[in-house]
Structures are given as structure tokens and as C-alpha cells.
PDB file of C-alpha atoms in Angstrom:
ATOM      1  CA  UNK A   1    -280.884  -5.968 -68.592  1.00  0.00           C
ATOM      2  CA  UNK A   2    -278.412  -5.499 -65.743  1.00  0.00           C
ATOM      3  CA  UNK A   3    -278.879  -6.241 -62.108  1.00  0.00           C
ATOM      4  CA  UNK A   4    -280.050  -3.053 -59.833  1.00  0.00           C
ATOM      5  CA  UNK A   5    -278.581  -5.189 -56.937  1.00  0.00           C
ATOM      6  CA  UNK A   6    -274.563  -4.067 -57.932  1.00  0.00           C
ATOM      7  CA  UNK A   7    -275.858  -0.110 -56.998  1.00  0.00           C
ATOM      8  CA  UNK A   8    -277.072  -0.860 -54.022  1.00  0.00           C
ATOM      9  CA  UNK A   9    -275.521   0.887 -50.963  1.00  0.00           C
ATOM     10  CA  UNK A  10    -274.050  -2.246 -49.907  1.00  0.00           C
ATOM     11  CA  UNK A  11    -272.233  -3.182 -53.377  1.00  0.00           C
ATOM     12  CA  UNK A  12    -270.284  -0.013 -54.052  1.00  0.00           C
ATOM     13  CA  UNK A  13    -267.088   0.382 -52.838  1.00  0.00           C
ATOM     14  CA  UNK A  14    -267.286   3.712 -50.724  1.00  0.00           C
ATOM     15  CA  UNK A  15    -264.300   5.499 -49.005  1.00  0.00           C
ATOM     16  CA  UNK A  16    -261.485   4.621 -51.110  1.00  0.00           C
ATOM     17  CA  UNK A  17    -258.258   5.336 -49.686  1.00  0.00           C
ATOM     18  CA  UNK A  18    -254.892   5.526 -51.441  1.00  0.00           C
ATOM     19  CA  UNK A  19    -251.383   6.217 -50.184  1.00  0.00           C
ATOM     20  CA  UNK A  20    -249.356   9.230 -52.282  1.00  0.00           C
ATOM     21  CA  UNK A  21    -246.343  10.320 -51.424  1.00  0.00           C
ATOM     22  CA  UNK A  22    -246.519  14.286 -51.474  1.00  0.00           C
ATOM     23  CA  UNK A  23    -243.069  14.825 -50.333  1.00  0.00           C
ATOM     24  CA  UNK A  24    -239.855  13.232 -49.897  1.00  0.00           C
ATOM     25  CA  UNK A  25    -239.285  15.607 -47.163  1.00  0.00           C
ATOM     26  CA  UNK A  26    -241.111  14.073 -44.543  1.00  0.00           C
ATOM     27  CA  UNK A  27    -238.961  10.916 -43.663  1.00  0.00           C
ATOM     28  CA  UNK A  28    -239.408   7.870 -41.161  1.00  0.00           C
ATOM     29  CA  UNK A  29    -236.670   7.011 -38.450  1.00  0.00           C
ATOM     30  CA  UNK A  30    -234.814   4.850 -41.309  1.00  0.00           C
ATOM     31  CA  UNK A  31    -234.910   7.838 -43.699  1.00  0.00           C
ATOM     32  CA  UNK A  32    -237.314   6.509 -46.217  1.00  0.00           C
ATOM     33  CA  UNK A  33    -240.333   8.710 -47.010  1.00  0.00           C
ATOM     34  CA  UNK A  34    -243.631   8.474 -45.965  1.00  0.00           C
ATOM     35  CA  UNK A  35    -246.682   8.833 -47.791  1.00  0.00           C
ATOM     36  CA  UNK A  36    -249.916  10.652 -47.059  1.00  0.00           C
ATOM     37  CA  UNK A  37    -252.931   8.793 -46.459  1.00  0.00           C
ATOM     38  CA  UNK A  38    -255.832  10.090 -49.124  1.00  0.00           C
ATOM     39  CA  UNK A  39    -259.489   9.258 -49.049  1.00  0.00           C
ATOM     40  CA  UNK A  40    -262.155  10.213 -51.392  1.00  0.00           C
ATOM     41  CA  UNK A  41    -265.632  11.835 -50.639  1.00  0.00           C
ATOM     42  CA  UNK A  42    -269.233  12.057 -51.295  1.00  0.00           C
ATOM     43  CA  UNK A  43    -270.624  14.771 -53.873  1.00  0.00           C
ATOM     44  CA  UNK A  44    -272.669  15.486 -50.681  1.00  0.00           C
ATOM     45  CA  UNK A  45    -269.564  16.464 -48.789  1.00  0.00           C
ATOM     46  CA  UNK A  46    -268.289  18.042 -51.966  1.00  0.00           C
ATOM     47  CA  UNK A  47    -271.138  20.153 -51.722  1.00  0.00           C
ATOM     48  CA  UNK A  48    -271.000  20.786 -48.334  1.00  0.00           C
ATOM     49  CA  UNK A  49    -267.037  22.083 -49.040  1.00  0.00           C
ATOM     50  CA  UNK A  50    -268.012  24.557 -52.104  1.00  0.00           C
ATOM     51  CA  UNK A  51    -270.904  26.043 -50.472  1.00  0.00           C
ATOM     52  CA  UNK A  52    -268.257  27.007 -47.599  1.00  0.00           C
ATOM     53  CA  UNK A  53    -266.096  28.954 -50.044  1.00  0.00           C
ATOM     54  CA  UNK A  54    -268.853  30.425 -51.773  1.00  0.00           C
ATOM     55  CA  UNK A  55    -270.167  34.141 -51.169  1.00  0.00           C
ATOM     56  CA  UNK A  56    -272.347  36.296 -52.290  1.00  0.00           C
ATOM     57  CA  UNK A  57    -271.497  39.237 -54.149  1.00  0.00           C
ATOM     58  CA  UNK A  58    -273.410  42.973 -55.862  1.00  0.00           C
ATOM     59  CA  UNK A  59    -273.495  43.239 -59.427  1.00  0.00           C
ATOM     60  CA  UNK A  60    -274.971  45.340 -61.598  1.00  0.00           C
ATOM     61  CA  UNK A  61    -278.329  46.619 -60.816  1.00  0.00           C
ATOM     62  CA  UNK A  62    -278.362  45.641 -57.149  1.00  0.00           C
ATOM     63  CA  UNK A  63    -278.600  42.222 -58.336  1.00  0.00           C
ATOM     64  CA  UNK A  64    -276.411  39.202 -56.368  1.00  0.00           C
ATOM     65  CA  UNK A  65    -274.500  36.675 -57.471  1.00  0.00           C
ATOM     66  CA  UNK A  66    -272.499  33.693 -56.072  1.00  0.00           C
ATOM     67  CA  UNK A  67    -269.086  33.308 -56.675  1.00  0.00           C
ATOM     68  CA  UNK A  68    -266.840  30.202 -55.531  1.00  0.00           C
ATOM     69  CA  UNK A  69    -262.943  31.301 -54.238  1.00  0.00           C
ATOM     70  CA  UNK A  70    -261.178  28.095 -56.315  1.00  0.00           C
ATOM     71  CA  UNK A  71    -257.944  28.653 -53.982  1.00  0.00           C
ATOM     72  CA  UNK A  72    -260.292  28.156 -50.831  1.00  0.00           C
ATOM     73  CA  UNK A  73    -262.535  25.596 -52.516  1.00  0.00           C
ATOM     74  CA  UNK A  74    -259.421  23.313 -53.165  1.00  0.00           C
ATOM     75  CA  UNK A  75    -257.560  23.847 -50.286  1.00  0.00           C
ATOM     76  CA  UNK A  76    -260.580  22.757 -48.237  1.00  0.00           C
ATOM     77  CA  UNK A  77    -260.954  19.815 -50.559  1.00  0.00           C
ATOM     78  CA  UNK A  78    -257.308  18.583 -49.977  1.00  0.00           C
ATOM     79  CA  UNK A  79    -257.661  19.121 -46.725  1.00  0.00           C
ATOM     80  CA  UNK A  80    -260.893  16.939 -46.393  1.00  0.00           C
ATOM     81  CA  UNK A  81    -259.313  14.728 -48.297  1.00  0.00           C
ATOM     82  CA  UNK A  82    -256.354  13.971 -46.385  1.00  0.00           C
ATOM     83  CA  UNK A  83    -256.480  11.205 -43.288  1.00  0.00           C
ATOM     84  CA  UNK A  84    -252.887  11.248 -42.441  1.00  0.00           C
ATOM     85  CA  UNK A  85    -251.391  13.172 -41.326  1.00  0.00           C
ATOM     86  CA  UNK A  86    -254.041  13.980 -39.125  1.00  0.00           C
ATOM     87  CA  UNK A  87    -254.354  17.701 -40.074  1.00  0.00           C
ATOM     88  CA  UNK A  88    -256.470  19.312 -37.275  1.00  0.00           C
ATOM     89  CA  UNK A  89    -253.978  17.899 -34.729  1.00  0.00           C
ATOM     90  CA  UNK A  90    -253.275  20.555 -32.398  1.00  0.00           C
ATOM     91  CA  UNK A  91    -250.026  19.921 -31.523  1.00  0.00           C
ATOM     92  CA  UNK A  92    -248.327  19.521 -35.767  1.00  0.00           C
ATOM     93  CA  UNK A  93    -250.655  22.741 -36.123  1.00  0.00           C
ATOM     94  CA  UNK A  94    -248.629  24.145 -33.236  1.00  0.00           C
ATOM     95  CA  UNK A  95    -245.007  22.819 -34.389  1.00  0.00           C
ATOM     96  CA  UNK A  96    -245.300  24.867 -37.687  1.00  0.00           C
ATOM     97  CA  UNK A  97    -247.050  27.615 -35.566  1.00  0.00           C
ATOM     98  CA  UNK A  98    -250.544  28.047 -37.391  1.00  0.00           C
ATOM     99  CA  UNK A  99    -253.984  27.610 -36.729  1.00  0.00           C
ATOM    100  CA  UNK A 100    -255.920  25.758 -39.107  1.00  0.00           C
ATOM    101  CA  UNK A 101    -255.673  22.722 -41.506  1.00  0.00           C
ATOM    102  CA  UNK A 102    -255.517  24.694 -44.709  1.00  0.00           C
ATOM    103  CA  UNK A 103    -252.987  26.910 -43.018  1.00  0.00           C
ATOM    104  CA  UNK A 104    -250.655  24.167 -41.991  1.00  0.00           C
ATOM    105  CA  UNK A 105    -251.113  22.560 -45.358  1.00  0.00           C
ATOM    106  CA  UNK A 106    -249.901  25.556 -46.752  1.00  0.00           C
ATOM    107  CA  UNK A 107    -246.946  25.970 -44.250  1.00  0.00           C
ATOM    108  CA  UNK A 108    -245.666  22.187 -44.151  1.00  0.00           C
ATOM    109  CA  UNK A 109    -245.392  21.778 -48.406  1.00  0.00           C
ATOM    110  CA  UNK A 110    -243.519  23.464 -50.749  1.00  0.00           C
ATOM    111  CA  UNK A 111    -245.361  25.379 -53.652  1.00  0.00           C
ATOM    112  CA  UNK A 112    -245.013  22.234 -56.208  1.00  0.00           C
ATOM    113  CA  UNK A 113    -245.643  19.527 -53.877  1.00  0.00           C
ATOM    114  CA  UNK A 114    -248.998  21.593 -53.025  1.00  0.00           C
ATOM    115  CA  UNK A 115    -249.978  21.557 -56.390  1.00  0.00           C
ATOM    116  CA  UNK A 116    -249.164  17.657 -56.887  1.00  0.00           C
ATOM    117  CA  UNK A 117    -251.127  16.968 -53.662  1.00  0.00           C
ATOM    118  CA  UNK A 118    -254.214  19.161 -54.930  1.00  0.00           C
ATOM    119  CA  UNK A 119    -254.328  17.278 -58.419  1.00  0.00           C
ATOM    120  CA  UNK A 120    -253.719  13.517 -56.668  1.00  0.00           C
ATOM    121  CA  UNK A 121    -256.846  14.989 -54.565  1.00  0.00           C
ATOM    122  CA  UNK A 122    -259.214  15.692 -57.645  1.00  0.00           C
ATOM    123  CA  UNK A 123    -257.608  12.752 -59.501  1.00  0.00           C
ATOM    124  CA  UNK A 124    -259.132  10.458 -56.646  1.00  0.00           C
ATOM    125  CA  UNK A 125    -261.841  12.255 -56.509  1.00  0.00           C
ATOM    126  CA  UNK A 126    -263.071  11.608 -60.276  1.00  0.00           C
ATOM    127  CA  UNK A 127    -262.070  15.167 -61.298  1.00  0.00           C
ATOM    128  CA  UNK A 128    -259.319  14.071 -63.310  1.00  0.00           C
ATOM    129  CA  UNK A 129    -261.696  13.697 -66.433  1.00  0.00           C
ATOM    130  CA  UNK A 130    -261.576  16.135 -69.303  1.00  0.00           C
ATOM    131  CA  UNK A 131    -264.625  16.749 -70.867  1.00  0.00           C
ATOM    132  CA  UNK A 132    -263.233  16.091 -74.247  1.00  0.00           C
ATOM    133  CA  UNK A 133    -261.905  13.163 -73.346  1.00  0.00           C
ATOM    134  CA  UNK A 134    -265.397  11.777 -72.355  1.00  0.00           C
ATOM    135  CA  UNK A 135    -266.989  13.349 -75.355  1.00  0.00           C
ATOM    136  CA  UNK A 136    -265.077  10.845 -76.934  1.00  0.00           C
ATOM    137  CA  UNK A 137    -265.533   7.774 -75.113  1.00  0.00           C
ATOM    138  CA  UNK A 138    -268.818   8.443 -75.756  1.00  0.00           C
ATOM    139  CA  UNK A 139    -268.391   8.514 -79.550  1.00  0.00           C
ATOM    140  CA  UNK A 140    -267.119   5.596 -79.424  1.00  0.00           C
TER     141      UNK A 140
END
């Protein structure tokens, strides 16, 4: 049997960062590019960002039902996700003259180098799996 001790708190490695460059765009003083710092996150924080882009809606019969907005969902994801730039700074929210993380997000990339941020963002995440692909690892 294996030791309990390596899932203790203490043992896992929590708040993995990795650099990605989303952009060539955005270039230091000697004109190379800089990448974006990226952390990951807790389900409980995952939770916390789903249940914000969540709302309730009327069906049938007076009935309710919840219903996640994906384009919300994963630009608050991305933008929880993302330690530099610093994204709530007033002043880079100012220079591209929005309010709002997800806004400037939106305003600073291009419509592909969104998308390649967003899937880095689930890729370090752990959403990168597809279920078939662990149906068969666990076959084998």
C-alpha cells in the first residue's frame, strides 16, 4: 500500500505557474517578446468562477433552470488565471480605455491569440483531457 503522507497539504505542489507567450505583439525594450505569467487554481475557485456566470432561467411549466454563459465562464477563468500582466491594474485598463479585466483581455489580444491563451488556460488547468482519451488509459 502507498503512503497517505505524499497527499498531504504539505506534499502537493499547489500554485503552479508557467510562462506562455500569448503574443508576439507585446515586446520588451530590446524587441523580444514577453510572455504572460499563468497560474493554475483550485476546483474551489473554479467553482467560485462558474457559479458567477451562471443564472437562472424559466422553462417550461414555471420550472427554473441554471444555465452557465461558456464565453463568460472562460473569460473569467483566463482572467483568474493570469498573474502578469497584472490585469485589474487601473492604469493598462485605462491605456486601452476599458473597465474591467475581461474587457481589457478582450481589447489588448487579437481574436486567435485569445483563443490560444483560453486553451493554454484549461490546458494548465487539467482541462486539456478528453474523455476518450482517459477511457483509454484506463483500459489499459
Amino acid at each position: 500500500m502507498s503512503d497517505l503522507s505524499v497527499f498531504f497539504m504539505q506534499n502537493v505542489e499547489t500554485d503552479i505557474t508557467e510562462e506562455f507567450e500569448v503574443s508576439k505583439r507585446f515586446k520588451d525594450a530590446e524587441g523580444t517578446p514577453v510572455p504572460w505569467k499563468l497560474r493554475t487554481m483550485t476546483e474551489e475557485e473554479n467553482e467560485s468562477i462558474r457559479k458567477s456566470a451562471q443564472k437562472r432561467v424559466k422553462v417550461k411549466g414555471g420550472q427554473y433552470t441554471t444555465e452557465t454563459n461558456n464565453d463568460e465562464y472562460l473569460a473569467k477563468l483566463a482572467v483568474a488565471s493570469v498573474v502578469f500582466p497584472d490585469l485589474k491594474d487601473a492604469e493598462l485598463q485605462r491605456s486601452y480605455g476599458v473597465m474591467g479585466a475581461d474587457k481589457l483581455l478582450r481589447k489588448m489580444l487579437l481574436p486567435g491569440e485569445y483563443g490560444h491563451l483560453l486553451e493554454k488556460v484549461q490546458e494548465i488547468n487539467g482541462f486539456d483531457l478528453d474523455i476518450n482519451d482517459l477511457k483509454d488509459e484506463v483500459k489499459n
